[in-house]
Amino acid sequence: MWRYLMGRCYDVRGRIHMHREQRLCVFYFDYLPQSLSRTSPPTDYSQCIPSTATDVPSGGTASATSTSPMATGSQIRTVQDPVFHYYLQNIGGAPKLGPESSSGYFTIGSMITLNSDDGSSLYLNVNTSATTSYKPLSLDATATTTDWGLEGDTIITTNPRQLNFIACPTSNTTVYDVYLQNGNDTPAGTTCTLVTMHLPCLC
């Protein structure tokens, strides 16, 4: 069951289930408490499903159309300038920060999975073998980083605990490289910003 609040769907454990503009929430009755009327559904229970609504041309009639599969999950974004509300996503096979319009959607637990529209997935990993304090991130078919976690809406690693990342500009002004930061090193020849990454629900 999903709980609908402030334009988002949450499951019964409070985990956010983001939906995109093409998705809508419809009331879901099957598991409502017996004390609630099923003929007058409450507005705070819902289930996210793909929208099939279409615009009705003047003088015409509406018809249902199917939509393409869409990735589900939560977005991950930064909240510090100059990358305020830049979103984690797959760009050229690597995890980077970029515009919301191309944002990735992730399943977050001890592993972080990037969900694709076609139903495939990749795992967000940290290259802990790097000798620098900043550790490159990668997207791989196998999960090697299994100590991701959440503190409130903040993405962290738990062993050891770390919530700091750095965002470094690229030749594309709308795209930033992102690294887990365990110290003070930064890539040569660039000025990076210390950031944290969050779910969109609380920040």
PDB file of C-alpha atoms in Angstrom:
ATOM      1  CA  MET A   1       0.000   0.000   0.000  1.00  0.00           C
ATOM      2  CA  TRP A   2       1.132   3.539  -0.707  1.00  0.00           C
ATOM      3  CA  ARG A   3       0.329   6.680   1.256  1.00  0.00           C
ATOM      4  CA  TYR A   4      -0.098   9.845  -0.790  1.00  0.00           C
ATOM      5  CA  LEU A   5       1.213  13.063   0.768  1.00  0.00           C
ATOM      6  CA  MET A   6       2.409  16.384  -0.623  1.00  0.00           C
ATOM      7  CA  GLY A   7       2.412  15.133  -4.205  1.00  0.00           C
ATOM      8  CA  ARG A   8       4.432  11.975  -3.515  1.00  0.00           C
ATOM      9  CA  CYS A   9       3.670   8.347  -2.723  1.00  0.00           C
ATOM     10  CA  TYR A  10       5.068   6.674   0.386  1.00  0.00           C
ATOM     11  CA  ASP A  11       4.848   3.033   1.361  1.00  0.00           C
ATOM     12  CA  VAL A  12       3.734   1.944   4.830  1.00  0.00           C
ATOM     13  CA  ARG A  13       7.314   2.189   6.124  1.00  0.00           C
ATOM     14  CA  GLY A  14       7.622   5.813   5.058  1.00  0.00           C
ATOM     15  CA  ARG A  15       9.933   5.164   2.124  1.00  0.00           C
ATOM     16  CA  ILE A  16       9.375   7.622  -0.683  1.00  0.00           C
ATOM     17  CA  HIS A  17       8.198   6.387  -4.064  1.00  0.00           C
ATOM     18  CA  MET A  18       8.718   9.260  -6.466  1.00  0.00           C
ATOM     19  CA  HIS A  19       6.550   9.599  -9.503  1.00  0.00           C
ATOM     20  CA  ARG A  20       7.218  11.601 -12.623  1.00  0.00           C
ATOM     21  CA  GLU A  21       4.883  14.056 -14.320  1.00  0.00           C
ATOM     22  CA  GLN A  22       3.381  11.318 -16.487  1.00  0.00           C
ATOM     23  CA  ARG A  23       2.362   9.313 -13.433  1.00  0.00           C
ATOM     24  CA  LEU A  24      -0.721   9.875 -11.364  1.00  0.00           C
ATOM     25  CA  CYS A  25      -1.985   8.488  -8.094  1.00  0.00           C
ATOM     26  CA  VAL A  26      -5.301   6.672  -7.887  1.00  0.00           C
ATOM     27  CA  PHE A  27      -7.076   5.533  -4.770  1.00  0.00           C
ATOM     28  CA  TYR A  28      -6.336   2.014  -3.681  1.00  0.00           C
ATOM     29  CA  PHE A  29      -9.087   0.324  -1.699  1.00  0.00           C
ATOM     30  CA  ASP A  30      -8.179  -3.330  -1.266  1.00  0.00           C
ATOM     31  CA  TYR A  31      -6.247  -2.934   1.958  1.00  0.00           C
ATOM     32  CA  LEU A  32      -7.998  -0.031   3.623  1.00  0.00           C
ATOM     33  CA  PRO A  33      -8.907  -0.558   7.286  1.00  0.00           C
ATOM     34  CA  GLN A  34     -12.432  -1.911   7.731  1.00  0.00           C
ATOM     35  CA  SER A  35     -13.376   1.260   9.597  1.00  0.00           C
ATOM     36  CA  LEU A  36     -12.941   3.327   6.451  1.00  0.00           C
ATOM     37  CA  SER A  37     -15.645   3.604   3.858  1.00  0.00           C
ATOM     38  CA  ARG A  38     -14.814   2.030   0.519  1.00  0.00           C
ATOM     39  CA  THR A  39     -17.481   4.034  -1.257  1.00  0.00           C
ATOM     40  CA  SER A  40     -15.978   7.381  -0.225  1.00  0.00           C
ATOM     41  CA  PRO A  41     -12.236   6.791  -0.301  1.00  0.00           C
ATOM     42  CA  PRO A  42      -9.987   8.948   1.884  1.00  0.00           C
ATOM     43  CA  THR A  43      -7.637  11.202  -0.005  1.00  0.00           C
ATOM     44  CA  ASP A  44      -4.495  10.022   1.751  1.00  0.00           C
ATOM     45  CA  TYR A  45      -4.339   6.487   0.376  1.00  0.00           C
ATOM     46  CA  SER A  46      -3.110   5.909  -3.124  1.00  0.00           C
ATOM     47  CA  GLN A  47      -1.125   3.746  -5.448  1.00  0.00           C
ATOM     48  CA  CYS A  48       1.133   5.090  -8.171  1.00  0.00           C
ATOM     49  CA  ILE A  49       0.437   3.727 -11.633  1.00  0.00           C
ATOM     50  CA  PRO A  50       1.306   4.957 -15.133  1.00  0.00           C
ATOM     51  CA  SER A  51      -1.140   7.492 -16.451  1.00  0.00           C
ATOM     52  CA  THR A  52      -3.331   6.571 -19.394  1.00  0.00           C
ATOM     53  CA  ALA A  53      -5.187   9.883 -19.641  1.00  0.00           C
ATOM     54  CA  THR A  54      -5.186  11.777 -22.917  1.00  0.00           C
ATOM     55  CA  ASP A  55      -6.214  15.260 -23.928  1.00  0.00           C
ATOM     56  CA  VAL A  56      -9.607  15.525 -25.555  1.00  0.00           C
ATOM     57  CA  PRO A  57      -9.597  17.537 -28.776  1.00  0.00           C
ATOM     58  CA  SER A  58     -12.423  19.978 -29.309  1.00  0.00           C
ATOM     59  CA  GLY A  59     -15.477  18.060 -30.486  1.00  0.00           C
ATOM     60  CA  GLY A  60     -13.705  14.733 -30.006  1.00  0.00           C
ATOM     61  CA  THR A  61     -13.847  11.914 -27.504  1.00  0.00           C
ATOM     62  CA  ALA A  62     -11.231  10.699 -25.091  1.00  0.00           C
ATOM     63  CA  SER A  63      -9.375   7.484 -25.661  1.00  0.00           C
ATOM     64  CA  ALA A  64      -6.878   5.643 -23.459  1.00  0.00           C
ATOM     65  CA  THR A  65      -3.331   5.278 -24.658  1.00  0.00           C
ATOM     66  CA  SER A  66      -0.574   3.200 -23.131  1.00  0.00           C
ATOM     67  CA  THR A  67       2.601   4.843 -21.896  1.00  0.00           C
ATOM     68  CA  SER A  68       6.137   3.568 -22.185  1.00  0.00           C
ATOM     69  CA  PRO A  69       7.623   1.898 -19.103  1.00  0.00           C
ATOM     70  CA  MET A  70       9.232   4.379 -16.732  1.00  0.00           C
ATOM     71  CA  ALA A  71      11.842   3.940 -14.053  1.00  0.00           C
ATOM     72  CA  THR A  72      10.593   4.084 -10.479  1.00  0.00           C
ATOM     73  CA  GLY A  73      12.321   4.951  -7.230  1.00  0.00           C
ATOM     74  CA  SER A  74      13.683   8.088  -5.617  1.00  0.00           C
ATOM     75  CA  GLN A  75      15.798  10.854  -7.047  1.00  0.00           C
ATOM     76  CA  ILE A  76      19.077  11.822  -5.347  1.00  0.00           C
ATOM     77  CA  ARG A  77      20.202  15.445  -5.441  1.00  0.00           C
ATOM     78  CA  THR A  78      22.660  17.916  -3.978  1.00  0.00           C
ATOM     79  CA  VAL A  79      21.531  21.009  -2.102  1.00  0.00           C
ATOM     80  CA  GLN A  80      24.614  23.263  -2.010  1.00  0.00           C
ATOM     81  CA  ASP A  81      25.614  25.935  -4.526  1.00  0.00           C
ATOM     82  CA  PRO A  82      26.833  25.807  -7.265  1.00  0.00           C
ATOM     83  CA  VAL A  83      25.098  22.447  -7.657  1.00  0.00           C
ATOM     84  CA  PHE A  84      21.869  23.292  -5.853  1.00  0.00           C
ATOM     85  CA  HIS A  85      19.313  20.697  -6.951  1.00  0.00           C
ATOM     86  CA  TYR A  86      21.590  18.893  -9.370  1.00  0.00           C
ATOM     87  CA  TYR A  87      20.501  15.268  -9.698  1.00  0.00           C
ATOM     88  CA  LEU A  88      22.499  12.044  -9.715  1.00  0.00           C
ATOM     89  CA  GLN A  89      22.201  10.226 -13.039  1.00  0.00           C
ATOM     90  CA  ASN A  90      23.938   8.042 -15.588  1.00  0.00           C
ATOM     91  CA  ILE A  91      25.891  10.129 -18.108  1.00  0.00           C
ATOM     92  CA  GLY A  92      28.109   8.190 -20.469  1.00  0.00           C
ATOM     93  CA  GLY A  93      28.081   5.163 -18.189  1.00  0.00           C
ATOM     94  CA  ALA A  94      29.247   7.085 -15.101  1.00  0.00           C
ATOM     95  CA  PRO A  95      27.319   8.586 -12.172  1.00  0.00           C
ATOM     96  CA  LYS A  96      27.314  12.366 -12.454  1.00  0.00           C
ATOM     97  CA  LEU A  97      25.288  15.344 -11.278  1.00  0.00           C
ATOM     98  CA  GLY A  98      23.104  16.968 -13.901  1.00  0.00           C
ATOM     99  CA  PRO A  99      19.697  18.489 -14.682  1.00  0.00           C
ATOM    100  CA  GLU A 100      16.475  17.207 -13.148  1.00  0.00           C
ATOM    101  CA  SER A 101      15.071  16.535 -16.617  1.00  0.00           C
ATOM    102  CA  SER A 102      17.469  13.598 -17.020  1.00  0.00           C
ATOM    103  CA  SER A 103      17.542  12.551 -13.352  1.00  0.00           C
ATOM    104  CA  GLY A 104      18.089   8.950 -12.373  1.00  0.00           C
ATOM    105  CA  TYR A 105      15.665   7.059 -10.142  1.00  0.00           C
ATOM    106  CA  PHE A 106      17.151   4.873  -7.430  1.00  0.00           C
ATOM    107  CA  THR A 107      16.220   2.129  -5.000  1.00  0.00           C
ATOM    108  CA  ILE A 108      18.089   2.859  -1.774  1.00  0.00           C
ATOM    109  CA  GLY A 109      19.103   0.409   0.924  1.00  0.00           C
ATOM    110  CA  SER A 110      22.429  -1.125   1.859  1.00  0.00           C
ATOM    111  CA  MET A 111      22.891  -1.149  -1.907  1.00  0.00           C
ATOM    112  CA  ILE A 112      21.847   1.694  -4.222  1.00  0.00           C
ATOM    113  CA  THR A 113      20.336   0.610  -7.511  1.00  0.00           C
ATOM    114  CA  LEU A 114      19.818   2.857 -10.524  1.00  0.00           C
ATOM    115  CA  ASN A 115      16.574   1.778 -12.203  1.00  0.00           C
ATOM    116  CA  SER A 116      16.217   2.152 -15.965  1.00  0.00           C
ATOM    117  CA  ASP A 117      13.052   2.634 -17.999  1.00  0.00           C
ATOM    118  CA  ASP A 118      13.548  -0.757 -19.656  1.00  0.00           C
ATOM    119  CA  GLY A 119      13.548  -2.545 -16.287  1.00  0.00           C
ATOM    120  CA  SER A 120      17.296  -3.089 -16.113  1.00  0.00           C
ATOM    121  CA  SER A 121      19.395  -1.806 -13.220  1.00  0.00           C
ATOM    122  CA  LEU A 122      22.921  -0.852 -12.254  1.00  0.00           C
ATOM    123  CA  TYR A 123      24.542  -0.578  -8.822  1.00  0.00           C
ATOM    124  CA  LEU A 124      26.189   2.540  -7.437  1.00  0.00           C
ATOM    125  CA  ASN A 125      29.648   1.611  -6.149  1.00  0.00           C
ATOM    126  CA  VAL A 126      32.597   3.387  -4.532  1.00  0.00           C
ATOM    127  CA  ASN A 127      36.136   2.634  -5.714  1.00  0.00           C
ATOM    128  CA  THR A 128      37.710   2.244  -2.279  1.00  0.00           C
ATOM    129  CA  SER A 129      41.022   1.133  -3.792  1.00  0.00           C
ATOM    130  CA  ALA A 130      41.769   4.690  -4.984  1.00  0.00           C
ATOM    131  CA  THR A 131      44.774   6.106  -3.125  1.00  0.00           C
ATOM    132  CA  THR A 132      43.332   9.623  -2.970  1.00  0.00           C
ATOM    133  CA  SER A 133      40.904  10.704  -0.267  1.00  0.00           C
ATOM    134  CA  TYR A 134      38.256  11.303  -2.927  1.00  0.00           C
ATOM    135  CA  LYS A 135      36.868   8.011  -4.165  1.00  0.00           C
ATOM    136  CA  PRO A 136      35.401   7.684  -7.671  1.00  0.00           C
ATOM    137  CA  LEU A 137      31.858   6.385  -8.027  1.00  0.00           C
ATOM    138  CA  SER A 138      30.798   3.927 -10.689  1.00  0.00           C
ATOM    139  CA  LEU A 139      27.703   2.202 -12.045  1.00  0.00           C
ATOM    140  CA  ASP A 140      28.159  -1.536 -12.397  1.00  0.00           C
ATOM    141  CA  ALA A 141      26.203  -4.720 -13.017  1.00  0.00           C
ATOM    142  CA  THR A 142      27.373  -6.081  -9.638  1.00  0.00           C
ATOM    143  CA  ALA A 143      27.150  -4.417  -6.233  1.00  0.00           C
ATOM    144  CA  THR A 144      30.524  -4.080  -4.506  1.00  0.00           C
ATOM    145  CA  THR A 145      29.462  -1.302  -2.118  1.00  0.00           C
ATOM    146  CA  THR A 146      26.940  -2.719   0.329  1.00  0.00           C
ATOM    147  CA  ASP A 147      27.154  -0.229   3.192  1.00  0.00           C
ATOM    148  CA  TRP A 148      25.028   2.601   1.836  1.00  0.00           C
ATOM    149  CA  GLY A 149      22.482   4.053   4.209  1.00  0.00           C
ATOM    150  CA  LEU A 150      20.214   6.978   5.018  1.00  0.00           C
ATOM    151  CA  GLU A 151      20.322   9.433   7.902  1.00  0.00           C
ATOM    152  CA  GLY A 152      17.018  11.219   7.540  1.00  0.00           C
ATOM    153  CA  ASP A 153      17.086  12.124   3.850  1.00  0.00           C
ATOM    154  CA  THR A 154      20.910  12.144   3.603  1.00  0.00           C
ATOM    155  CA  ILE A 155      22.850   9.516   1.644  1.00  0.00           C
ATOM    156  CA  ILE A 156      25.746   8.082   3.684  1.00  0.00           C
ATOM    157  CA  THR A 157      28.126   5.160   3.807  1.00  0.00           C
ATOM    158  CA  THR A 158      28.014   3.343   7.119  1.00  0.00           C
ATOM    159  CA  ASN A 159      31.364   1.529   7.300  1.00  0.00           C
ATOM    160  CA  PRO A 160      33.007   3.884   7.887  1.00  0.00           C
ATOM    161  CA  ARG A 161      30.288   6.510   8.254  1.00  0.00           C
ATOM    162  CA  GLN A 162      30.712   9.198   5.626  1.00  0.00           C
ATOM    163  CA  LEU A 163      28.271  11.723   4.200  1.00  0.00           C
ATOM    164  CA  ASN A 164      30.635  14.052   2.335  1.00  0.00           C
ATOM    165  CA  PHE A 165      30.997  14.104  -1.432  1.00  0.00           C
ATOM    166  CA  ILE A 166      32.691  16.562  -3.762  1.00  0.00           C
ATOM    167  CA  ALA A 167      31.229  17.940  -6.981  1.00  0.00           C
ATOM    168  CA  CYS A 168      33.747  18.954  -9.647  1.00  0.00           C
ATOM    169  CA  PRO A 169      32.928  20.876 -12.843  1.00  0.00           C
ATOM    170  CA  THR A 170      33.332  19.295 -16.266  1.00  0.00           C
ATOM    171  CA  SER A 171      33.553  20.811 -19.744  1.00  0.00           C
ATOM    172  CA  ASN A 172      29.745  20.732 -19.771  1.00  0.00           C
ATOM    173  CA  THR A 173      28.490  23.512 -17.511  1.00  0.00           C
ATOM    174  CA  THR A 174      25.371  21.525 -16.575  1.00  0.00           C
ATOM    175  CA  VAL A 175      27.254  18.374 -15.532  1.00  0.00           C
ATOM    176  CA  TYR A 176      29.512  17.752 -12.515  1.00  0.00           C
ATOM    177  CA  ASP A 177      31.668  14.789 -11.585  1.00  0.00           C
ATOM    178  CA  VAL A 178      30.951  13.478  -8.106  1.00  0.00           C
ATOM    179  CA  TYR A 179      33.208  11.610  -5.664  1.00  0.00           C
ATOM    180  CA  LEU A 180      32.894  10.303  -2.117  1.00  0.00           C
ATOM    181  CA  GLN A 181      35.244  12.435   0.015  1.00  0.00           C
ATOM    182  CA  ASN A 182      37.145  10.970   2.972  1.00  0.00           C
ATOM    183  CA  GLY A 183      39.685  13.754   3.427  1.00  0.00           C
ATOM    184  CA  ASN A 184      40.995  16.868   1.715  1.00  0.00           C
ATOM    185  CA  ASP A 185      42.378  15.739  -1.647  1.00  0.00           C
ATOM    186  CA  THR A 186      40.792  17.079  -4.834  1.00  0.00           C
ATOM    187  CA  PRO A 187      41.417  16.315  -8.500  1.00  0.00           C
ATOM    188  CA  ALA A 188      44.242  18.390  -9.968  1.00  0.00           C
ATOM    189  CA  GLY A 189      43.388  21.427 -12.060  1.00  0.00           C
ATOM    190  CA  THR A 190      39.823  21.916 -10.856  1.00  0.00           C
ATOM    191  CA  THR A 191      37.965  23.575  -8.009  1.00  0.00           C
ATOM    192  CA  CYS A 192      35.515  21.230  -6.351  1.00  0.00           C
ATOM    193  CA  THR A 193      32.705  21.863  -3.882  1.00  0.00           C
ATOM    194  CA  LEU A 194      32.040  19.839  -0.726  1.00  0.00           C
ATOM    195  CA  VAL A 195      28.415  18.602  -0.906  1.00  0.00           C
ATOM    196  CA  THR A 196      25.990  16.165   0.603  1.00  0.00           C
ATOM    197  CA  MET A 197      23.390  14.182  -1.320  1.00  0.00           C
ATOM    198  CA  HIS A 198      19.752  13.855  -0.339  1.00  0.00           C
ATOM    199  CA  LEU A 199      16.378  12.484  -1.224  1.00  0.00           C
ATOM    200  CA  PRO A 200      14.144  15.312  -2.484  1.00  0.00           C
ATOM    201  CA  CYS A 201      11.486  14.886   0.203  1.00  0.00           C
ATOM    202  CA  LEU A 202      12.912  16.975   3.053  1.00  0.00           C
ATOM    203  CA  CYS A 203      15.360  19.470   1.554  1.00  0.00           C
TER     204      CYS A 203
END
